[in-house]
Amino acid sequence: MVRTAVFSSACGAPAPAPIVRVVSDSIDLDGLLTRFRGELAGTEDEAGLYQLQVAYLGKKGQVTALSKSLGSLAPEDRKAAGERINAVKRACEEEIAARAAELRSRARQRELARIEDVSAVRPRALGTFHPITQTRRALEQVFGELGFDIEDGPHVEFARFNFDDLNIGPDHPARDMADTFFVQPAAGSGRMVDELVLRTHTSPVQIRTMRARKPPIRIVALGTVFRRDDDATHSPMFHQIEGLCVDEGVSMADLRATLYRFVGAFFGRELEVRFRPSFFPFVEPGAEFDMQCPFCGGSGCSTCKSSGWIELGGSGMVHPAVFEACGIDPERYTGWAFGFGIDRMAMLMHQIHDLRLMFDGDIRFAEQFPC
Ligand code: DAH
């Protein structure tokens, strides 16, 4: 039995040329196009359109299925029905393309509206420097103003510069595998490489500087150092500053005066500095140095553990053997050196009690120290 169907433009979509016609009961073009337009009107994005396209025009789609069912019609009806199905297919294609263009245009309008609305632009949060970087910069600033040049050295260092030339002999405990990270040269590289280590202190920068420059020398070197240590007060990676001054007639009094000036400039108030005799292979005499506690002024508080003093680092007069290793005449020149931890300094300034917090990489920690 044959019936007549008239397609009209339902649902407000752009109307295709009316496809009027006669198809069998089993080929309901009218119903199909109505369904299609209903679904098309509900699509909101490219993905939805693609799904619709597959559902109607894909290999297993509804329009394709209709074409396949042409065989069920009487032979005389097939040609006309085939043409009408093709017309429906074209209509679906055109309406999908039109809807895609419409969705794209709407998205563009939305984007433009967002950009033009300046109130929609939120200010970005500014990053801050890590407290260690802040401390490092402050130290560079103070020593720069005191007339020191800033030097640098590599993290992977020759064992010779890290130990031997600093008068740290082969049997010194610091050279033990338990304290030092040794670096293996690439296997099979066939290169003769001096023994390499991750530098255990910034003191090898003294050696590099004295090998490269003639006195007068006045430098500080700040940077990362590495040791096999890991607990609440030690990290396998930490930071030090090294100071070196070499010239004719340089004395321990100059060292003391420099440390005194530094501490005063850094903490913005006059603070005493004291030496305690100590031993480091690369200086003679050697001393540890403390500063008067900047928090209580020496009267005793929890930071200085009621002692009134805070230990800072090591120092002393450059050992003649170190000068000789660097080709500097120890008869003519004298020099002093010092070294201390930057991390401890940062902890002191910011009242941070656990060193590990510094290296956890937790952004919430860093955000507490705006620069
Ligand atoms: N390099 C020493 C350390 O890591 C610190 C030090 C002590 C540096 C005495 C010096 C110095 O320049 O004279 O413990």
Tab-separated table of C-alpha atoms and ligand atoms in Angstrom:
chain	number	residue	atom	x	y	z
A	1	MET	CA	0.000	0.000	0.000
A	2	VAL	CA	1.283	3.445	-0.865
A	3	ARG	CA	0.730	6.689	0.981
A	4	THR	CA	1.670	10.306	0.529
A	5	ALA	CA	3.860	12.236	2.907
A	6	VAL	CA	4.529	15.948	2.752
A	7	PHE	CA	7.683	17.239	4.486
A	8	SER	CA	7.452	20.684	5.812
A	9	SER	CA	9.835	22.753	7.835
A	10	ALA	CA	9.117	21.774	11.407
A	11	CYS	CA	11.177	22.945	14.392
A	12	GLY	CA	12.288	26.214	12.834
A	13	ALA	CA	15.413	24.812	11.170
A	14	PRO	CA	16.244	26.186	7.736
A	15	ALA	CA	13.654	24.589	5.490
A	16	PRO	CA	14.860	22.307	2.785
A	17	ALA	CA	12.953	22.197	-0.464
A	18	PRO	CA	9.805	20.285	0.423
A	19	ILE	CA	10.208	16.639	-0.218
A	20	VAL	CA	6.790	15.564	-1.015
A	21	ARG	CA	5.939	12.081	-1.279
A	22	VAL	CA	4.979	8.776	-1.787
A	23	VAL	CA	6.717	5.998	-0.078
A	24	SER	CA	5.645	2.684	1.282
A	25	ASP	CA	4.562	2.094	4.888
A	26	SER	CA	7.946	0.604	5.584
A	27	ILE	CA	9.784	3.742	4.471
A	28	ASP	CA	8.568	6.559	6.687
A	29	LEU	CA	10.525	9.582	5.457
A	30	ASP	CA	8.204	11.985	7.197
A	31	GLY	CA	8.777	10.516	10.636
A	32	LEU	CA	12.482	10.168	10.043
A	33	LEU	CA	13.027	13.779	9.070
A	34	THR	CA	10.921	15.021	11.985
A	35	ARG	CA	12.998	12.968	14.403
A	36	PHE	CA	16.196	14.119	12.795
A	37	ARG	CA	15.273	17.803	13.073
A	38	GLY	CA	14.218	17.396	16.685
A	39	GLU	CA	17.545	15.873	17.559
A	40	LEU	CA	19.462	18.388	15.471
A	41	ALA	CA	17.874	21.261	17.362
A	42	GLY	CA	19.083	19.673	20.601
A	43	THR	CA	22.765	19.429	19.614
A	44	GLU	CA	25.021	21.924	21.333
A	45	ASP	CA	28.475	21.031	20.127
A	46	GLU	CA	30.578	19.393	17.459
A	47	ALA	CA	30.620	16.054	19.248
A	48	GLY	CA	26.802	15.951	19.337
A	49	LEU	CA	26.629	16.828	15.651
A	50	TYR	CA	29.049	14.084	14.802
A	51	GLN	CA	26.993	11.544	16.719
A	52	LEU	CA	23.864	12.649	14.889
A	53	GLN	CA	25.610	12.383	11.563
A	54	VAL	CA	26.693	8.846	12.350
A	55	ALA	CA	23.194	7.916	13.601
A	56	TYR	CA	21.501	9.056	10.392
A	57	LEU	CA	24.052	9.095	7.611
A	58	GLY	CA	26.701	6.655	8.822
A	59	LYS	CA	27.123	3.121	7.509
A	60	LYS	CA	24.579	1.816	9.962
A	61	GLY	CA	22.591	5.050	10.060
A	62	GLN	CA	18.852	5.359	9.638
A	63	VAL	CA	18.923	6.976	6.177
A	64	THR	CA	21.388	4.389	4.970
A	65	ALA	CA	19.093	1.673	6.339
A	66	LEU	CA	16.220	3.144	4.325
A	67	SER	CA	18.246	2.946	1.139
A	68	LYS	CA	18.926	-0.670	1.884
A	69	SER	CA	15.241	-1.370	2.325
A	70	LEU	CA	14.391	-0.140	-1.171
A	71	GLY	CA	14.374	-3.735	-2.298
A	72	SER	CA	11.167	-4.311	-0.381
A	73	LEU	CA	9.253	-1.908	-2.672
A	74	ALA	CA	7.429	-2.754	-5.819
A	75	PRO	CA	9.906	-2.449	-8.712
A	76	GLU	CA	8.008	0.459	-10.278
A	77	ASP	CA	8.191	2.493	-7.059
A	78	ARG	CA	11.885	1.978	-6.388
A	79	LYS	CA	13.342	4.716	-8.586
A	80	ALA	CA	11.113	7.462	-7.249
A	81	ALA	CA	11.595	6.329	-3.639
A	82	GLY	CA	15.361	6.157	-4.144
A	83	GLU	CA	15.409	9.747	-5.380
A	84	ARG	CA	13.404	10.852	-2.394
A	85	ILE	CA	15.660	9.109	0.042
A	86	ASN	CA	18.636	10.826	-1.610
A	87	ALA	CA	16.850	14.147	-1.210
A	88	VAL	CA	16.348	13.425	2.507
A	89	LYS	CA	20.002	12.503	2.798
A	90	ARG	CA	21.079	15.785	1.181
A	91	ALA	CA	18.677	17.666	3.431
A	92	CYS	CA	20.212	16.035	6.510
A	93	GLU	CA	23.715	16.878	5.307
A	94	GLU	CA	22.862	20.487	4.598
A	95	GLU	CA	21.056	20.981	7.894
A	96	ILE	CA	23.958	19.467	9.829
A	97	ALA	CA	26.391	21.812	8.064
A	98	ALA	CA	24.152	24.796	8.806
A	99	ARG	CA	23.856	23.856	12.467
A	100	ALA	CA	27.647	23.405	12.718
A	101	ALA	CA	28.183	26.905	11.335
A	102	GLU	CA	25.629	28.299	13.772
A	103	LEU	CA	27.282	26.600	16.777
A	104	ARG	CA	30.713	27.856	15.738
A	105	SER	CA	29.430	31.388	15.403
A	106	ARG	CA	27.769	31.262	18.826
A	107	ALA	CA	30.966	29.972	20.431
A	108	ARG	CA	32.928	32.795	18.827
A	109	GLN	CA	30.443	35.355	20.132
A	110	ARG	CA	30.707	33.922	23.623
A	111	GLU	CA	34.514	34.056	23.489
A	112	LEU	CA	34.460	37.658	22.264
A	113	ALA	CA	32.073	38.671	24.988
A	114	ARG	CA	34.381	37.086	27.575
A	115	ILE	CA	37.487	38.833	26.264
A	116	GLU	CA	35.835	42.224	26.031
A	117	ASP	CA	34.556	41.999	29.557
A	118	VAL	CA	37.630	43.207	31.419
A	119	SER	CA	36.009	42.426	34.743
A	120	ALA	CA	36.250	38.748	33.719
A	121	VAL	CA	40.073	38.948	33.802
A	122	ARG	CA	41.218	37.957	37.273
A	123	PRO	CA	44.641	39.162	38.440
A	124	ARG	CA	47.147	36.321	38.469
A	125	ALA	CA	48.795	35.298	41.701
A	126	LEU	CA	52.443	36.384	41.677
A	127	GLY	CA	55.114	33.823	42.468
A	128	THR	CA	57.629	34.370	45.251
A	129	PHE	CA	61.259	33.431	45.652
A	130	HIS	CA	62.088	30.465	47.840
A	131	PRO	CA	63.382	31.602	51.258
A	132	ILE	CA	66.803	30.176	50.400
A	133	THR	CA	66.944	32.194	47.199
A	134	GLN	CA	65.870	35.286	49.104
A	135	THR	CA	68.611	34.734	51.679
A	136	ARG	CA	71.166	34.024	48.982
A	137	ARG	CA	70.309	37.254	47.203
A	138	ALA	CA	70.474	39.240	50.429
A	139	LEU	CA	73.931	37.776	51.153
A	140	GLU	CA	75.143	38.607	47.643
A	141	GLN	CA	73.874	42.132	48.094
A	142	VAL	CA	75.632	42.689	51.422
A	143	PHE	CA	78.955	41.171	50.328
A	144	GLY	CA	78.709	43.014	47.001
A	145	GLU	CA	78.449	46.274	48.919
A	146	LEU	CA	81.467	45.267	51.014
A	147	GLY	CA	83.495	45.008	47.786
A	148	PHE	CA	83.426	41.229	47.145
A	149	ASP	CA	83.092	39.693	43.681
A	150	ILE	CA	80.636	36.823	43.247
A	151	GLU	CA	82.261	33.619	41.973
A	152	ASP	CA	80.732	30.339	40.935
A	153	GLY	CA	81.844	26.726	40.600
A	154	PRO	CA	80.458	23.429	39.299
A	155	HIS	CA	78.431	20.974	41.393
A	156	VAL	CA	80.341	18.019	39.919
A	157	GLU	CA	83.854	18.780	41.039
A	158	PHE	CA	87.302	17.238	40.714
A	159	ALA	CA	88.139	15.366	43.909
A	160	ARG	CA	91.459	17.167	43.659
A	161	PHE	CA	89.853	20.616	44.020
A	162	ASN	CA	87.297	19.438	46.563
A	163	PHE	CA	89.905	17.672	48.734
A	164	ASP	CA	93.610	17.413	47.804
A	165	ASP	CA	94.352	21.025	46.908
A	166	LEU	CA	92.497	22.069	50.062
A	167	ASN	CA	95.010	20.041	52.061
A	168	ILE	CA	92.417	17.335	52.774
A	169	GLY	CA	94.589	14.241	52.471
A	170	PRO	CA	93.630	10.806	51.130
A	171	ASP	CA	92.924	9.469	54.618
A	172	HIS	CA	90.662	12.280	55.743
A	173	PRO	CA	87.247	10.977	56.917
A	174	ALA	CA	85.405	13.408	54.602
A	175	ARG	CA	86.675	11.340	51.680
A	176	ASP	CA	84.850	8.287	52.948
A	177	MET	CA	82.105	6.816	50.785
A	178	ALA	CA	79.811	7.322	53.767
A	179	ASP	CA	80.143	11.110	53.527
A	180	THR	CA	80.699	11.917	49.874
A	181	PHE	CA	78.794	11.222	46.661
A	182	PHE	CA	81.324	9.955	44.146
A	183	VAL	CA	80.472	10.351	40.468
A	184	GLN	CA	81.232	7.497	38.085
A	185	PRO	CA	82.653	8.515	34.709
A	186	ALA	CA	80.511	7.166	31.836
A	187	ALA	CA	81.361	3.476	31.407
A	188	GLY	CA	83.362	2.725	28.274
A	189	SER	CA	83.907	6.404	27.487
A	190	GLY	CA	87.582	5.506	27.253
A	191	ARG	CA	88.429	8.907	28.737
A	192	MET	CA	90.919	9.385	31.502
A	193	VAL	CA	88.900	11.286	34.050
A	194	ASP	CA	90.094	12.550	37.404
A	195	GLU	CA	88.042	11.267	40.273
A	196	LEU	CA	84.801	13.260	40.357
A	197	VAL	CA	82.559	14.048	43.322
A	198	LEU	CA	79.479	16.122	44.009
A	199	ARG	CA	81.178	18.991	45.818
A	200	THR	CA	80.839	18.566	49.551
A	201	HIS	CA	81.406	22.266	50.247
A	202	THR	CA	81.899	25.544	48.408
A	203	SER	CA	85.598	25.654	49.401
A	204	PRO	CA	86.795	24.260	46.012
A	205	VAL	CA	85.741	27.611	44.528
A	206	GLN	CA	88.701	29.027	46.505
A	207	ILE	CA	90.988	26.726	44.517
A	208	ARG	CA	89.393	27.562	41.172
A	209	THR	CA	89.634	31.282	41.891
A	210	MET	CA	93.249	31.215	43.062
A	211	ARG	CA	94.268	29.122	40.040
A	212	ALA	CA	92.588	31.587	37.699
A	213	ARG	CA	93.365	34.954	39.307
A	214	LYS	CA	96.290	36.724	40.872
A	215	PRO	CA	95.881	38.532	44.229
A	216	PRO	CA	94.399	40.803	45.354
A	217	ILE	CA	91.381	38.496	45.543
A	218	ARG	CA	88.178	39.183	47.394
A	219	ILE	CA	85.338	36.846	46.488
A	220	VAL	CA	82.271	35.090	47.827
A	221	ALA	CA	80.835	31.942	46.225
A	222	LEU	CA	77.316	30.792	47.022
A	223	GLY	CA	75.780	27.539	45.948
A	224	THR	CA	74.529	24.019	46.417
A	225	VAL	CA	76.645	21.337	48.067
A	226	PHE	CA	76.044	17.636	48.681
A	227	ARG	CA	76.693	15.164	51.478
A	228	ARG	CA	75.350	11.771	52.442
A	229	ASP	CA	73.273	13.134	55.324
A	230	ASP	CA	69.530	13.063	55.843
A	231	ASP	CA	67.594	13.926	59.011
A	232	ALA	CA	65.670	16.832	60.559
A	233	THR	CA	68.746	19.047	60.639
A	234	HIS	CA	70.671	17.648	57.648
A	235	SER	CA	69.743	17.285	54.015
A	236	PRO	CA	71.841	15.524	51.345
A	237	MET	CA	71.665	18.766	49.369
A	238	PHE	CA	72.163	22.108	51.049
A	239	HIS	CA	73.683	25.514	50.442
A	240	GLN	CA	76.816	27.299	51.555
A	241	ILE	CA	78.582	30.579	51.126
A	242	GLU	CA	82.361	30.744	50.924
A	243	GLY	CA	84.444	33.851	51.376
A	244	LEU	CA	88.083	34.321	50.388
A	245	CYS	CA	90.422	37.283	50.669
A	246	VAL	CA	94.076	37.119	49.535
A	247	ASP	CA	96.539	39.979	49.425
A	248	GLU	CA	99.780	41.160	50.962
A	249	GLY	CA	99.497	41.752	54.696
A	250	VAL	CA	96.005	40.332	55.182
A	251	SER	CA	95.405	39.247	58.795
A	252	MET	CA	92.911	37.537	61.060
A	253	ALA	CA	91.885	41.007	62.280
A	254	ASP	CA	90.611	41.761	58.755
A	255	LEU	CA	88.598	38.557	58.834
A	256	ARG	CA	87.024	39.512	62.119
A	257	ALA	CA	86.270	43.042	60.936
A	258	THR	CA	84.689	41.715	57.739
A	259	LEU	CA	82.481	39.227	59.577
A	260	TYR	CA	81.477	41.963	62.008
A	261	ARG	CA	80.546	44.323	59.181
A	262	PHE	CA	78.673	41.591	57.357
A	263	VAL	CA	76.583	40.541	60.361
A	264	GLY	CA	75.723	44.167	61.142
A	265	ALA	CA	74.677	44.944	57.564
A	266	PHE	CA	72.743	41.716	57.171
A	267	PHE	CA	70.725	41.979	60.371
A	268	GLY	CA	70.579	45.769	60.378
A	269	ARG	CA	72.021	46.170	63.879
A	270	GLU	CA	75.385	45.993	65.619
A	271	LEU	CA	76.112	42.446	66.735
A	272	GLU	CA	79.265	41.021	68.272
A	273	VAL	CA	81.221	38.278	66.514
A	274	ARG	CA	83.449	35.823	68.351
A	275	PHE	CA	85.936	33.130	67.325
A	276	ARG	CA	86.393	29.707	68.878
A	277	PRO	CA	89.575	27.808	67.959
A	278	SER	CA	88.873	24.918	65.625
A	279	PHE	CA	90.500	22.791	62.952
A	280	PHE	CA	89.922	22.757	59.184
A	281	PRO	CA	92.745	21.302	57.044
A	282	PHE	CA	92.774	24.249	54.630
A	283	VAL	CA	93.292	27.026	57.203
A	284	GLU	CA	95.843	27.659	59.937
A	285	PRO	CA	94.912	28.885	62.454
A	286	GLY	CA	91.294	27.813	62.097
A	287	ALA	CA	88.287	29.054	64.022
A	288	GLU	CA	84.584	28.646	64.216
A	289	PHE	CA	82.719	31.909	64.495
A	290	ASP	CA	79.504	32.870	66.270
A	291	MET	CA	77.423	35.997	66.221
A	292	GLN	CA	75.526	37.600	69.045
A	293	CYS	CA	71.908	36.404	68.808
A	294	PRO	CA	70.020	38.958	66.662
A	295	PHE	CA	66.686	38.019	68.258
A	296	CYS	CA	67.460	38.662	71.925
A	297	GLY	CA	70.593	40.783	71.489
A	298	GLY	CA	72.532	38.289	73.598
A	299	SER	CA	70.312	38.049	76.653
A	300	GLY	CA	69.196	34.508	75.795
A	301	CYS	CA	66.119	33.191	73.974
A	302	SER	CA	64.807	29.980	72.456
A	303	THR	CA	66.548	30.618	69.110
A	304	CYS	CA	70.006	30.843	70.694
A	305	LYS	CA	69.070	28.208	73.281
A	306	SER	CA	69.639	30.766	76.047
A	307	SER	CA	73.336	31.091	75.165
A	308	GLY	CA	73.127	34.560	73.612
A	309	TRP	CA	75.228	33.329	70.657
A	310	ILE	CA	74.463	31.673	67.346
A	311	GLU	CA	77.043	29.485	65.626
A	312	LEU	CA	77.593	30.521	62.050
A	313	GLY	CA	80.480	28.659	60.412
A	314	GLY	CA	84.173	27.987	59.996
A	315	SER	CA	87.018	30.292	59.064
A	316	GLY	CA	90.754	30.853	59.332
A	317	MET	CA	93.956	31.950	57.610
A	318	VAL	CA	94.569	30.198	54.274
A	319	HIS	CA	97.025	27.327	54.788
A	320	PRO	CA	100.373	27.751	52.953
A	321	ALA	CA	99.866	24.301	51.365
A	322	VAL	CA	96.672	25.604	49.715
A	323	PHE	CA	98.515	28.610	48.312
A	324	GLU	CA	101.214	26.329	46.950
A	325	ALA	CA	98.670	24.034	45.292
A	326	CYS	CA	97.317	27.105	43.467
A	327	GLY	CA	100.663	28.623	42.493
A	328	ILE	CA	100.461	31.553	44.929
A	329	ASP	CA	103.593	32.472	46.857
A	330	PRO	CA	102.847	31.930	50.583
A	331	GLU	CA	105.928	34.003	51.505
A	332	ARG	CA	104.447	37.044	49.839
A	333	TYR	CA	100.718	36.648	50.314
A	334	THR	CA	98.421	35.858	53.182
A	335	GLY	CA	94.697	35.311	53.102
A	336	TRP	CA	91.652	34.353	55.066
A	337	ALA	CA	88.588	32.294	54.252
A	338	PHE	CA	85.244	31.523	55.799
A	339	GLY	CA	82.250	29.335	55.034
A	340	PHE	CA	78.782	28.890	56.476
A	341	GLY	CA	75.370	27.434	55.670
A	342	ILE	CA	72.836	29.563	53.807
A	343	ASP	CA	69.937	27.293	54.778
A	344	ARG	CA	70.582	27.810	58.481
A	345	MET	CA	70.682	31.525	57.892
A	346	ALA	CA	67.316	31.361	56.069
A	347	MET	CA	65.846	29.250	58.877
A	348	LEU	CA	67.055	31.749	61.422
A	349	MET	CA	65.630	34.713	59.583
A	350	HIS	CA	62.247	33.111	59.026
A	351	GLN	CA	62.076	31.115	62.266
A	352	ILE	CA	61.781	27.816	60.388
A	353	HIS	CA	62.502	24.875	62.653
A	354	ASP	CA	62.701	21.857	60.342
A	355	LEU	CA	65.196	21.948	57.477
A	356	ARG	CA	63.212	19.369	55.520
A	357	LEU	CA	60.368	21.841	55.015
A	358	MET	CA	62.720	23.825	52.809
A	359	PHE	CA	63.084	21.023	50.308
A	360	ASP	CA	59.635	19.399	50.325
A	361	GLY	CA	58.565	21.474	47.340
A	362	ASP	CA	55.239	22.336	48.994
A	363	ILE	CA	54.012	25.551	47.411
A	364	ARG	CA	52.005	26.427	50.542
A	365	PHE	CA	55.283	26.607	52.456
A	366	ALA	CA	56.958	28.897	49.911
A	367	GLU	CA	53.914	31.187	49.757
A	368	GLN	CA	54.416	32.135	53.379
A	369	PHE	CA	57.565	34.040	52.476
A	370	PRO	CA	56.594	36.732	49.995
A	371	CYS	CA	59.621	38.694	48.855
B	1	DAH	N1	84.188	24.050	54.061
B	1	DAH	C1	83.856	23.989	55.472
B	1	DAH	C2	82.648	23.068	55.660
B	1	DAH	O1	81.983	22.776	54.725
B	1	DAH	C3	83.516	25.342	56.018
B	1	DAH	C4	84.709	26.215	56.116
B	1	DAH	C5	85.496	26.196	57.230
B	1	DAH	C6	85.040	27.045	55.044
B	1	DAH	C7	86.603	26.988	57.339
B	1	DAH	C8	86.172	27.844	55.132
B	1	DAH	C9	86.943	27.806	56.291
B	1	DAH	O2	86.546	28.635	54.147
B	1	DAH	O3	88.029	28.590	56.372
B	1	DAH	O4	82.389	22.680	56.755
